[in-house]
């Protein structure tokens, strides 16, 4: 008997179910719309009923449990909804069964939809009443409950209803209305939760950048791979070529070019020698390094960027959904009309007056049910998202589409956004006695053996010009300042001025040209042949062909363009003046970009930020609209609400036009929904009964209801033509 070991059963049960991993202890949950709400466990927001989400997502959080739950409810009940609707529309015409029988069939099909699939909506509706903050859920809960309860009564006790309500031998039922509203609302929720789960993807992809292990060099010279969490300050770590640097620290031994583009956004790798600082998660390209660890865990630059992104996502002004703000007042008005209807008929109506009162009051609630209202925004958003995708603009959520049209300031990162984001050969300048092609030929021949990305640009340029390369002998690149070797009997050295000094080569003859190239934002390498300067080779990050046109169209739309880059001030200035950008910030770190966005927001501007790197992630998350270039990193795309697939800034003005059209379309849809309610509600309340004997027959109500939804859908589909 195993009675003494309660754990035993527990473990087996857990293993059998494989529950979602519990969030780390001390996890705080908050509402995306109301950041002031803080809870220690998941649930829904007391103000708007949205699902709460963890403030700091972890790498091992499973899928949002609410998304899985809603998706399941939606999938299981969709076939039932389709069936109920088909029977309601065509059942009595097809004559498959007696009208009364059809009612029972509809009841059987609709009950699981309303009571099981719709249960979370009733819970939220009840909470909204308890918390005195009427919202979308109050409406949906009231409307579907009214439609369902009324229809159940009509099916069970049709005899209690006044004769005016009998059509085609039965009292009309609204099961299909309740079912359709629940299915559509579930679909809307699934789409919204999907979009929201993408926000934590930014942080997950950042967390995934750091290598999982590090190679520690022990005091006795032995080496072992240890998990990253076991690396302490002061440990010596070996980083081999092609590996990521595990933590922030200082190089103690070795030399290499390190690609820091993930953090600084700079495409050109940085040479690191003993004494230089390195940053965790950057990529070591060519040589081997030994690094003394200085910052680990939450102290590293990467961990701080993760923190900044999480903070920025929270602090972005929550968008108050159009339909929600409208719903609050609307709920109060509709409930008021229904109550007045009930009392009015009860006291002044014909016998049986209270039955009439009850039924008409329910008719008011049913016809006012937010079917069209619930569809108004999601429909426009779905059509606009699809239209955007065909134009190469991916919107992550409704907020992005709604906010883009208000943007008046665009902050752009230079590298990868205005420019291509990878080094390309610019030109060669020959010293007297050499020509440009010869300089390029010698440099490319020597560079064939190098792994340095600048070398790749030079070799590629020689290939494009169809220059035949020679073989390089005695090749060596250990110094971190350049490469040496022999090509065709000439002793060559290619690298920076430090290398030239060590070779005793005078760089003065071409110094003015070198300075001019650097001012243009190029990296300059010197080539020496047999101890004399042969020429210069310049490699730079070229401006995208589409950039000037894109900037012109943004200016025409009255948007102020600001450039922020990690590049030196000279390069930044050179690119900005060539593109006619007025405000430029150079040598900017990730935190400075974030501060720049916040500074503009504090001046009351609506800021969009366009970038492609990890260094842009905090600013992308904080901006009113973050725009990622499709050529960039996953982190940038996940932090942003808009991704330009082709990485082409021209997409921004097209996306903005689409945003304007969409918001206009949503407002039209809401207007349709309201006009229809304004006409239907008084009719349902029986205002015309004393004069014309009209009561709203359930069939007409059902027809009007579907018409209003159809008009909303038809209007939303017009967006497909937006250019």
XYZ file of C-alpha atoms in Angstrom:
723
model
C 0.000 0.000 0.000
C 1.413 3.304 -1.063
C -0.557 5.504 1.297
C 2.456 7.183 2.840
C 3.731 8.630 -0.391
C 1.266 11.185 -1.702
C 3.929 12.505 -4.100
C 3.951 9.247 -5.925
C 0.473 9.612 -7.391
C 0.990 13.258 -7.989
C 3.986 12.723 -10.247
C 2.240 10.137 -12.319
C -0.776 12.332 -12.795
C 1.388 15.254 -13.847
C 3.312 13.139 -16.300
C 0.135 11.803 -17.815
C -1.421 15.200 -18.473
C 1.733 17.126 -19.374
C 0.249 20.396 -18.092
C 1.551 23.734 -19.347
C 4.714 24.501 -17.376
C 3.813 26.691 -14.389
C 5.015 30.267 -14.725
C 8.093 31.070 -12.662
C 7.259 31.893 -9.042
C 6.683 35.587 -8.532
C 5.354 36.106 -12.068
C 3.195 39.228 -12.289
C 0.270 39.394 -14.728
C -1.075 42.588 -16.231
C -3.703 43.720 -18.734
C -2.407 45.020 -22.074
C -5.091 47.711 -22.091
C -4.903 48.683 -18.415
C -1.271 48.399 -17.300
C -2.177 49.519 -13.772
C -3.842 46.130 -13.160
C -1.374 43.775 -11.428
C -2.243 40.211 -10.390
C -0.212 37.306 -9.085
C -2.063 34.715 -11.177
C -3.558 34.629 -14.694
C -7.195 35.628 -15.206
C -9.179 38.379 -16.894
C -8.995 42.137 -16.477
C -11.699 43.525 -14.162
C -12.074 46.604 -16.398
C -12.284 45.241 -19.921
C -12.366 41.461 -19.557
C -9.227 40.832 -21.634
C -6.949 37.934 -20.666
C -4.058 39.032 -18.484
C -0.531 38.215 -19.646
C 2.799 37.845 -17.801
C 4.820 41.080 -17.527
C 8.054 39.206 -18.309
C 7.547 36.201 -20.602
C 10.024 33.299 -20.261
C 11.555 31.041 -22.897
C 9.600 27.984 -21.757
C 6.102 29.486 -21.444
C 3.809 27.259 -23.447
C 1.075 28.629 -25.712
C -1.320 31.063 -24.055
C -3.820 28.702 -22.333
C -6.723 30.995 -23.187
C -5.826 30.913 -26.896
C -5.828 27.092 -26.840
C -9.134 27.072 -24.932
C -10.922 29.516 -27.251
C -9.579 27.802 -30.343
C -10.972 24.497 -29.084
C -14.372 26.011 -28.300
C -14.482 27.667 -31.720
C -13.538 24.548 -33.711
C -15.906 22.180 -31.941
C -18.971 24.393 -32.219
C -18.481 25.910 -35.684
C -20.176 22.963 -37.483
C -23.150 23.247 -35.095
C -23.440 26.981 -35.787
C -23.463 26.342 -39.532
C -26.172 23.711 -39.106
C -28.407 25.836 -36.874
C -28.143 28.748 -39.281
C -28.963 26.564 -42.277
C -32.039 25.116 -40.533
C -33.221 28.561 -39.426
C -32.833 29.986 -42.925
C -34.167 27.136 -45.050
C -35.697 24.560 -42.683
C -39.343 25.638 -42.877
C -39.166 26.071 -46.653
C -37.664 22.643 -47.203
C -40.497 21.158 -45.129
C -38.212 18.519 -43.624
C -40.091 18.476 -40.340
C -42.963 20.230 -38.630
C -42.161 23.792 -37.462
C -42.359 22.670 -33.828
C -39.953 19.810 -34.517
C -37.480 22.192 -36.173
C -37.530 24.277 -33.000
C -36.513 21.256 -30.942
C -33.689 20.377 -33.362
C -32.369 23.943 -33.208
C -32.574 23.865 -29.408
C -30.500 20.663 -29.318
C -27.852 22.083 -31.644
C -27.649 25.547 -30.099
C -27.493 24.548 -26.433
C -23.877 23.288 -26.445
C -22.806 26.377 -28.385
C -24.399 28.815 -25.979
C -23.774 27.020 -22.699
C -20.315 25.563 -23.396
C -18.633 27.657 -26.100
C -20.184 30.899 -24.864
C -19.626 30.272 -21.162
C -16.511 32.537 -20.838
C -18.523 35.422 -22.334
C -21.257 35.124 -19.721
C -18.635 35.004 -16.964
C -17.027 38.187 -18.318
C -20.401 39.830 -18.815
C -21.282 39.100 -15.177
C -17.886 40.465 -14.062
C -18.413 43.642 -16.055
C -21.696 44.213 -14.230
C -20.135 43.377 -10.843
C -17.225 45.754 -11.554
C -19.588 48.430 -12.908
C -17.616 48.805 -16.152
C -19.968 47.957 -19.022
C -18.029 46.789 -22.083
C -18.353 44.567 -25.132
C -18.880 41.506 -22.938
C -21.908 43.002 -21.176
C -23.568 43.407 -24.568
C -22.640 40.007 -25.903
C -23.630 38.264 -22.672
C -26.973 40.085 -22.482
C -27.835 39.713 -26.143
C -27.025 36.022 -26.464
C -28.629 35.157 -23.126
C -31.796 37.039 -24.121
C -31.955 35.376 -27.536
C -31.340 31.937 -26.050
C -33.726 32.191 -23.091
C -36.493 33.646 -25.268
C -36.066 30.875 -27.845
C -36.050 28.113 -25.226
C -39.303 29.516 -23.819
C -40.810 29.691 -27.306
C -39.886 26.046 -27.927
C -41.041 24.685 -24.569
C -44.209 26.751 -24.038
C -45.378 28.284 -27.305
C -48.923 28.529 -25.896
C -47.953 31.328 -23.477
C -47.147 33.732 -26.332
C -49.682 36.208 -27.790
C -51.058 35.346 -31.213
C -49.117 38.194 -32.844
C -45.946 36.156 -32.317
C -47.024 33.026 -34.118
C -45.613 32.802 -37.636
C -45.837 29.700 -39.851
C -47.440 27.724 -37.043
C -44.767 28.357 -34.422
C -43.377 31.146 -32.251
C -40.172 32.354 -33.919
C -36.882 31.398 -32.332
C -33.488 33.110 -32.348
C -31.162 30.179 -31.753
C -29.141 30.912 -34.861
C -28.575 34.527 -33.798
C -27.121 33.446 -30.455
C -24.976 30.759 -32.122
C -23.593 33.059 -34.825
C -22.692 35.794 -32.349
C -20.820 33.325 -30.155
C -18.921 31.765 -33.050
C -17.942 35.144 -34.491
C -16.860 36.482 -31.112
C -14.744 33.384 -30.486
C -13.103 33.853 -33.876
C -12.360 37.493 -33.072
C -10.850 36.489 -29.716
C -8.661 33.803 -31.287
C -7.318 36.299 -33.837
C -6.653 38.892 -31.150
C -4.925 36.472 -28.762
C -2.775 35.235 -31.646
C -1.640 38.787 -32.360
C -0.906 39.324 -28.675
C 1.113 36.133 -28.359
C 3.418 37.636 -30.977
C 4.437 40.406 -28.571
C 6.106 37.981 -26.201
C 7.788 36.366 -29.214
C 10.111 39.392 -29.351
C 11.389 38.670 -25.890
C 11.602 34.948 -26.518
C 13.706 35.466 -29.619
C 15.977 37.829 -27.656
C 16.360 35.256 -24.877
C 17.186 32.673 -27.522
C 20.112 34.718 -28.886
C 22.458 33.996 -26.007
C 24.406 30.750 -26.415
C 23.265 27.989 -24.041
C 26.779 26.979 -22.933
C 30.231 28.504 -22.567
C 33.675 26.884 -22.754
C 35.432 27.591 -19.463
C 39.235 27.503 -19.167
C 40.135 26.156 -15.702
C 43.171 27.164 -13.637
C 45.008 23.940 -14.566
C 44.578 24.668 -18.277
C 41.826 22.081 -18.854
C 38.654 23.241 -20.635
C 35.014 22.223 -20.133
C 31.631 23.244 -21.519
C 29.399 24.621 -18.764
C 25.791 25.903 -18.900
C 25.612 29.676 -19.293
C 23.974 29.987 -15.861
C 27.149 28.562 -14.258
C 29.471 31.220 -15.662
C 30.691 33.573 -12.908
C 32.337 36.971 -13.054
C 36.098 36.546 -13.565
C 35.898 33.164 -15.365
C 38.084 32.759 -18.441
C 36.118 31.570 -21.469
C 37.410 30.369 -24.817
C 35.461 31.514 -27.899
C 36.290 29.722 -31.135
C 35.689 31.136 -34.633
C 32.012 30.964 -35.619
C 30.802 30.849 -32.003
C 28.811 33.439 -30.101
C 30.501 35.252 -27.237
C 28.661 33.999 -24.121
C 28.770 37.023 -21.762
C 30.046 40.599 -21.584
C 33.760 40.783 -20.807
C 37.276 41.725 -21.891
C 39.570 39.910 -24.325
C 42.675 38.600 -22.530
C 44.208 36.710 -25.421
C 43.835 36.296 -29.191
C 42.564 38.582 -31.948
C 39.506 38.397 -34.166
C 36.890 40.376 -36.011
C 33.626 40.315 -34.047
C 30.322 40.913 -35.801
C 28.387 43.172 -33.429
C 25.659 44.020 -35.928
C 23.005 42.335 -33.744
C 23.510 44.970 -31.053
C 24.961 48.033 -32.721
C 23.382 47.507 -36.124
C 26.795 48.190 -37.665
C 27.377 45.909 -40.639
C 31.169 46.109 -40.502
C 32.800 43.755 -37.959
C 34.957 45.249 -35.222
C 38.528 44.131 -34.640
C 39.087 42.883 -31.064
C 42.473 42.382 -29.440
C 43.636 41.852 -25.854
C 42.128 44.536 -23.606
C 39.097 45.210 -25.825
C 35.555 44.832 -24.474
C 33.210 42.269 -26.025
C 29.435 41.900 -25.678
C 27.559 38.665 -25.013
C 25.624 37.104 -27.940
C 27.745 38.858 -30.610
C 29.337 36.600 -33.210
C 33.055 35.859 -33.291
C 34.003 35.516 -36.967
C 37.613 34.798 -37.831
C 40.009 34.222 -34.902
C 40.012 32.504 -31.495
C 39.606 34.615 -28.338
C 39.934 34.089 -24.621
C 37.553 36.357 -22.712
C 37.406 37.215 -19.008
C 33.767 37.392 -18.007
C 32.699 40.672 -16.372
C 28.905 40.840 -16.558
C 26.681 37.785 -16.352
C 22.965 37.042 -16.073
C 20.751 40.093 -15.806
C 23.770 42.440 -15.950
C 24.639 41.754 -19.601
C 23.786 44.195 -22.379
C 21.460 41.611 -23.928
C 19.565 41.075 -20.650
C 19.130 44.830 -20.332
C 17.734 45.061 -23.849
C 15.269 42.282 -22.927
C 14.194 44.324 -19.893
C 13.857 47.471 -22.010
C 11.683 45.704 -24.597
C 9.407 44.285 -21.893
C 9.059 47.702 -20.254
C 8.474 49.455 -23.555
C 5.741 47.055 -24.623
C 3.915 47.685 -21.362
C 4.215 51.443 -21.391
C 2.961 51.947 -24.931
C -0.272 53.859 -24.627
C -2.999 51.214 -24.571
C -5.361 51.609 -27.470
C -8.956 51.915 -26.361
C -10.805 49.813 -28.884
C -13.355 51.749 -30.894
C -16.158 49.257 -30.286
C -15.457 49.049 -26.553
C -15.721 52.750 -25.858
C -18.985 52.842 -27.781
C -20.320 49.716 -26.072
C -20.356 51.207 -22.564
C -22.946 53.881 -23.384
C -24.818 51.648 -25.724
C -25.340 48.946 -23.067
C -26.855 51.453 -20.661
C -29.172 52.877 -23.323
C -30.402 49.474 -24.528
C -31.027 48.137 -21.031
C -32.920 51.372 -20.285
C -35.129 50.961 -23.359
C -35.790 47.302 -22.534
C -36.828 48.168 -18.972
C -39.091 50.978 -20.209
C -40.641 48.573 -22.735
C -41.358 45.977 -20.059
C -42.988 48.515 -17.703
C -44.821 50.398 -20.451
C -46.481 47.267 -21.847
C -47.078 45.842 -18.369
C -49.003 48.878 -17.135
C -50.624 50.177 -20.332
C -50.689 47.296 -22.809
C -53.547 44.966 -23.825
C -54.002 41.669 -21.925
C -51.943 39.575 -21.156
C -49.980 42.790 -20.643
C -46.983 41.508 -18.656
C -46.413 38.665 -21.122
C -46.360 41.218 -23.929
C -44.065 43.372 -21.796
C -41.607 40.558 -21.155
C -41.546 39.409 -24.747
C -41.109 42.873 -26.225
C -38.392 43.720 -23.714
C -36.554 40.569 -24.819
C -37.111 41.503 -28.458
C -35.384 44.835 -27.736
C -32.390 43.059 -26.199
C -32.217 40.646 -29.105
C -32.405 43.155 -31.886
C -29.906 45.405 -30.147
C -27.533 42.481 -29.834
C -24.129 43.565 -31.082
C -23.906 41.210 -33.989
C -23.027 43.907 -36.481
C -21.241 45.866 -33.774
C -19.079 42.881 -32.915
C -18.289 42.421 -36.605
C -17.723 46.075 -37.445
C -14.083 46.342 -36.440
C -12.802 42.752 -36.835
C -14.143 42.560 -40.379
C -12.367 45.740 -41.482
C -9.181 44.609 -39.736
C -9.250 41.189 -41.400
C -9.763 42.616 -44.865
C -7.137 45.329 -44.311
C -4.590 42.821 -42.988
C -5.089 40.685 -46.063
C -4.836 43.699 -48.365
C -1.678 44.817 -46.552
C -0.081 41.403 -46.966
C -0.494 41.555 -50.732
C 1.255 44.957 -50.669
C 4.116 43.570 -48.597
C 2.957 45.184 -45.350
C 2.221 42.834 -42.447
C 0.164 44.341 -39.612
C 0.398 42.498 -36.317
C -2.746 43.830 -34.676
C -5.664 46.197 -34.912
C -3.867 48.833 -32.841
C -1.159 49.132 -35.494
C -3.714 49.776 -38.234
C -5.596 52.282 -36.100
C -2.505 54.213 -34.970
C -0.517 54.373 -38.181
C -2.678 57.102 -39.656
C -1.946 59.433 -36.713
C 1.841 59.217 -37.029
C 3.604 62.553 -37.601
C 7.231 61.666 -36.770
C 9.239 58.783 -38.187
C 12.524 57.826 -36.538
C 14.654 55.662 -38.818
C 17.709 53.617 -38.097
C 20.333 54.044 -40.828
C 21.776 50.576 -41.225
C 19.511 48.114 -42.981
C 16.685 50.632 -43.130
C 17.982 53.526 -45.232
C 20.968 51.446 -46.369
C 21.364 47.830 -47.506
C 22.785 46.737 -44.147
C 25.739 44.804 -45.507
C 29.162 46.063 -46.650
C 29.705 46.416 -50.397
C 32.812 47.448 -52.319
C 32.704 51.181 -53.049
C 35.876 51.860 -55.062
C 39.623 51.528 -55.279
C 42.033 54.458 -55.468
C 45.467 53.662 -56.922
C 48.788 55.175 -55.889
C 51.045 56.431 -58.721
C 52.412 53.480 -60.684
C 49.322 51.262 -60.140
C 45.834 51.292 -61.611
C 42.505 50.665 -59.888
C 41.885 47.241 -61.393
C 45.377 46.118 -60.401
C 44.821 47.306 -56.806
C 41.506 45.419 -56.687
C 43.100 42.310 -58.279
C 45.936 42.134 -55.764
C 43.670 42.801 -52.776
C 41.059 40.255 -53.873
C 43.720 37.609 -54.604
C 45.152 38.079 -51.122
C 41.707 38.158 -49.502
C 40.499 34.857 -50.972
C 41.796 33.117 -47.869
C 40.261 35.491 -45.333
C 36.979 34.935 -43.479
C 36.568 38.630 -42.777
C 33.263 39.975 -44.166
C 35.030 42.999 -45.693
C 37.239 40.560 -47.589
C 34.125 38.883 -48.993
C 32.945 42.258 -50.357
C 36.274 42.822 -52.139
C 36.436 39.308 -53.618
C 32.823 39.652 -54.813
C 33.609 42.999 -56.491
C 36.539 41.463 -58.390
C 34.243 38.638 -59.499
C 31.648 41.117 -60.829
C 34.309 42.899 -62.875
C 35.547 39.532 -64.151
C 39.066 40.131 -62.837
C 41.086 36.900 -62.775
C 42.590 36.261 -59.342
C 46.013 34.839 -58.623
C 47.002 32.430 -55.868
C 48.158 33.814 -52.531
C 51.057 32.155 -50.646
C 52.314 32.558 -47.053
C 48.878 33.937 -46.149
C 48.508 35.061 -42.532
C 45.728 36.965 -40.777
C 46.496 36.453 -37.100
C 47.106 40.076 -36.178
C 43.544 41.416 -36.234
C 44.794 44.540 -38.053
C 44.836 43.044 -41.543
C 46.296 40.270 -43.711
C 49.688 39.557 -45.281
C 50.851 37.213 -48.037
C 52.554 36.918 -51.426
C 50.767 37.222 -54.766
C 52.687 36.746 -58.006
C 56.050 37.440 -56.368
C 54.860 40.634 -54.640
C 54.879 40.802 -50.845
C 51.482 42.283 -49.937
C 49.934 43.720 -46.782
C 46.282 44.806 -46.653
C 44.776 46.454 -43.594
C 44.448 49.575 -41.478
C 46.993 52.278 -40.702
C 48.337 50.303 -37.701
C 49.428 47.542 -40.092
C 50.986 50.076 -42.480
C 52.995 51.602 -39.613
C 54.263 48.190 -38.519
C 55.294 47.496 -42.140
C 56.980 50.903 -42.353
C 54.747 52.084 -45.212
C 53.985 55.804 -45.556
C 50.225 56.426 -45.842
C 50.552 60.193 -46.333
C 50.372 60.261 -50.192
C 46.721 59.136 -50.228
C 45.684 60.534 -46.811
C 43.321 63.259 -48.172
C 41.470 60.705 -50.350
C 41.208 58.320 -47.381
C 39.749 61.101 -45.220
C 37.226 62.045 -47.928
C 36.083 58.405 -48.208
C 35.672 58.142 -44.425
C 33.555 61.287 -44.453
C 31.303 59.515 -46.948
C 30.903 56.754 -44.380
C 33.232 54.158 -45.879
C 35.733 51.838 -44.197
C 39.149 52.342 -45.800
C 41.848 49.651 -46.189
C 45.402 50.287 -47.358
C 47.236 47.967 -49.731
C 51.036 47.861 -49.621
C 53.124 45.982 -52.224
C 56.800 45.259 -51.456
C 56.844 47.914 -48.736
C 55.269 50.751 -50.780
C 51.679 52.047 -50.762
C 49.818 50.652 -53.794
C 46.383 52.114 -53.123
C 43.225 52.315 -51.028
C 40.123 50.166 -51.081
C 36.883 51.564 -49.713
C 33.998 49.400 -48.506
C 30.710 50.992 -47.453
C 27.088 50.234 -46.700
C 25.214 51.573 -49.772
C 21.929 53.490 -49.568
C 18.953 51.438 -50.836
C 17.747 52.487 -54.261
C 14.200 52.969 -52.961
C 15.165 55.244 -50.055
C 15.143 58.728 -51.683
C 11.712 58.151 -53.245
C 10.354 56.772 -49.960
C 11.587 59.792 -47.990
C 10.074 62.170 -50.529
C 6.639 60.546 -50.242
C 6.809 60.614 -46.433
C 7.695 64.323 -46.439
C 4.848 64.969 -48.835
C 2.534 63.360 -46.262
C 3.828 65.878 -43.708
C 5.881 63.422 -41.684
C 9.034 64.604 -39.968
C 11.922 62.172 -40.530
C 14.612 61.737 -37.855
C 17.662 59.514 -38.310
C 19.285 57.695 -35.400
C 22.266 55.408 -35.867
C 25.067 53.716 -33.971
C 27.435 54.962 -36.695
C 29.975 57.709 -36.117
C 28.786 61.312 -36.497
C 30.717 61.820 -39.773
C 29.120 58.855 -41.520
C 25.691 59.678 -40.117
C 26.000 63.289 -41.286
C 27.167 62.202 -44.738
C 24.198 59.892 -45.309
C 21.710 62.389 -43.849
C 22.883 65.287 -45.999
C 22.786 63.105 -49.111
C 19.174 62.150 -48.294
C 18.129 65.592 -47.031
C 17.200 64.455 -43.495
C 17.140 67.386 -41.066
C 17.493 65.781 -37.626
C 20.396 63.350 -37.171
C 21.691 61.522 -34.103
C 24.955 59.557 -34.385
C 26.696 57.087 -32.045
C 23.349 56.118 -30.542
C 23.043 53.122 -28.181
C 19.840 51.037 -27.814
C 18.850 52.938 -24.649
C 19.390 56.276 -26.451
C 17.033 55.221 -29.248
C 14.417 54.402 -26.648
C 14.971 57.786 -24.977
C 14.714 59.545 -28.358
C 11.321 57.920 -29.014
C 10.132 58.894 -25.526
C 11.388 62.463 -25.925
C 9.393 62.952 -29.118
C 6.331 61.365 -27.515
C 6.657 63.714 -24.552
C 6.451 66.624 -27.018
C 3.064 65.253 -28.041
C 4.159 63.694 -31.306
C 2.878 60.323 -32.518
C 6.045 58.422 -33.270
C 6.727 55.569 -35.662
C 10.132 53.923 -35.476
C 11.611 51.952 -38.372
C 14.538 49.634 -37.770
C 15.865 46.162 -38.391
C 18.202 45.190 -35.574
C 18.204 44.046 -31.985
C 19.454 47.479 -31.007
C 16.179 48.858 -32.377
C 13.937 46.427 -30.472
C 13.276 48.541 -27.333
C 12.504 51.634 -29.423
C 10.294 49.611 -31.819
C 8.299 48.284 -28.876
C 7.932 51.709 -27.253
C 7.007 53.684 -30.376
C 3.315 54.264 -31.124
C 3.932 52.154 -34.215
C 7.088 50.058 -34.601
C 7.996 49.231 -38.202
C 10.435 46.388 -38.856
C 12.265 45.876 -42.117
C 11.688 42.368 -43.450
C 15.382 41.960 -44.136
C 16.198 42.374 -40.432
C 16.309 40.183 -37.359
C 13.434 38.162 -35.892
C 13.680 40.194 -32.720
C 12.975 43.428 -34.553
C 10.029 41.884 -36.407
C 8.538 40.528 -33.218
C 8.900 43.844 -31.350
C 7.270 45.802 -34.145
C 3.588 46.017 -35.013
C 4.201 46.452 -38.716
C 6.694 44.518 -40.833
C 7.664 45.639 -44.340
C 8.311 42.365 -46.137
C 10.652 43.776 -48.759
C 12.455 45.940 -46.228
C 11.560 48.934 -48.366
C 10.556 52.231 -46.725
C 8.127 53.011 -49.546
C 5.819 50.534 -47.846
C 5.282 52.989 -44.981
C 3.338 55.540 -46.998
C 1.289 52.761 -48.604
C 0.577 51.262 -45.202
C -0.441 54.699 -43.943
C -2.934 55.170 -46.772
C -4.366 51.725 -46.002
C -4.611 52.635 -42.320
C -6.635 55.770 -43.138
C -8.978 53.827 -45.408
C -9.450 51.118 -42.767
C -10.352 53.461 -39.939
C -12.796 55.279 -42.193
C -14.261 51.877 -43.072
C -14.620 50.877 -39.406
C -16.481 54.078 -38.655
C -18.859 53.421 -41.549
C -19.421 49.904 -40.230
C -20.193 51.151 -36.729
C -22.565 53.703 -38.238
C -24.362 50.927 -40.186
C -24.707 48.890 -37.018
C -26.109 51.844 -35.087
C -28.526 53.120 -37.698
C -29.959 49.637 -37.878
C -30.314 49.496 -34.094
C -31.855 52.961 -34.017
C -34.572 51.737 -36.399
C -34.980 48.240 -34.977
C -35.094 48.979 -31.246
C -38.186 51.257 -31.219
C -39.975 48.812 -33.516
C -39.164 45.928 -31.150
C -40.283 48.013 -28.189
C -43.693 48.256 -29.819
C -43.710 52.049 -30.297
C -45.770 51.699 -33.489
C -48.219 49.136 -32.073
C -50.917 51.586 -30.946
C -50.971 53.201 -34.428
C -50.397 50.328 -36.826
C -50.675 47.141 -34.786
C -47.051 46.380 -35.730
C -44.968 44.249 -33.453
C -41.586 43.080 -34.578
C -42.141 39.578 -35.845
C -39.192 37.356 -34.927
C -38.654 36.487 -38.590
C -38.274 40.141 -39.518
C -35.924 40.640 -36.572
C -33.766 37.718 -37.661
C -33.754 39.018 -41.230
C -32.871 42.563 -40.167
C -30.136 41.183 -37.981
C -28.510 39.214 -40.771
C -28.948 42.168 -43.144
C -27.063 44.468 -40.830
C -24.237 41.935 -40.623
C -24.224 41.491 -44.389
C -24.024 45.245 -44.945
C -21.070 45.457 -42.573
C -19.274 42.593 -44.319
C -19.984 44.000 -47.762
C -18.671 47.391 -46.716
C -15.503 45.889 -45.229
C -14.833 44.000 -48.453
C -14.600 47.324 -50.294
C -11.203 47.721 -48.624
C -9.785 45.069 -50.922
C -9.681 47.701 -53.618
C -7.622 50.148 -51.512
C -4.338 50.941 -53.237
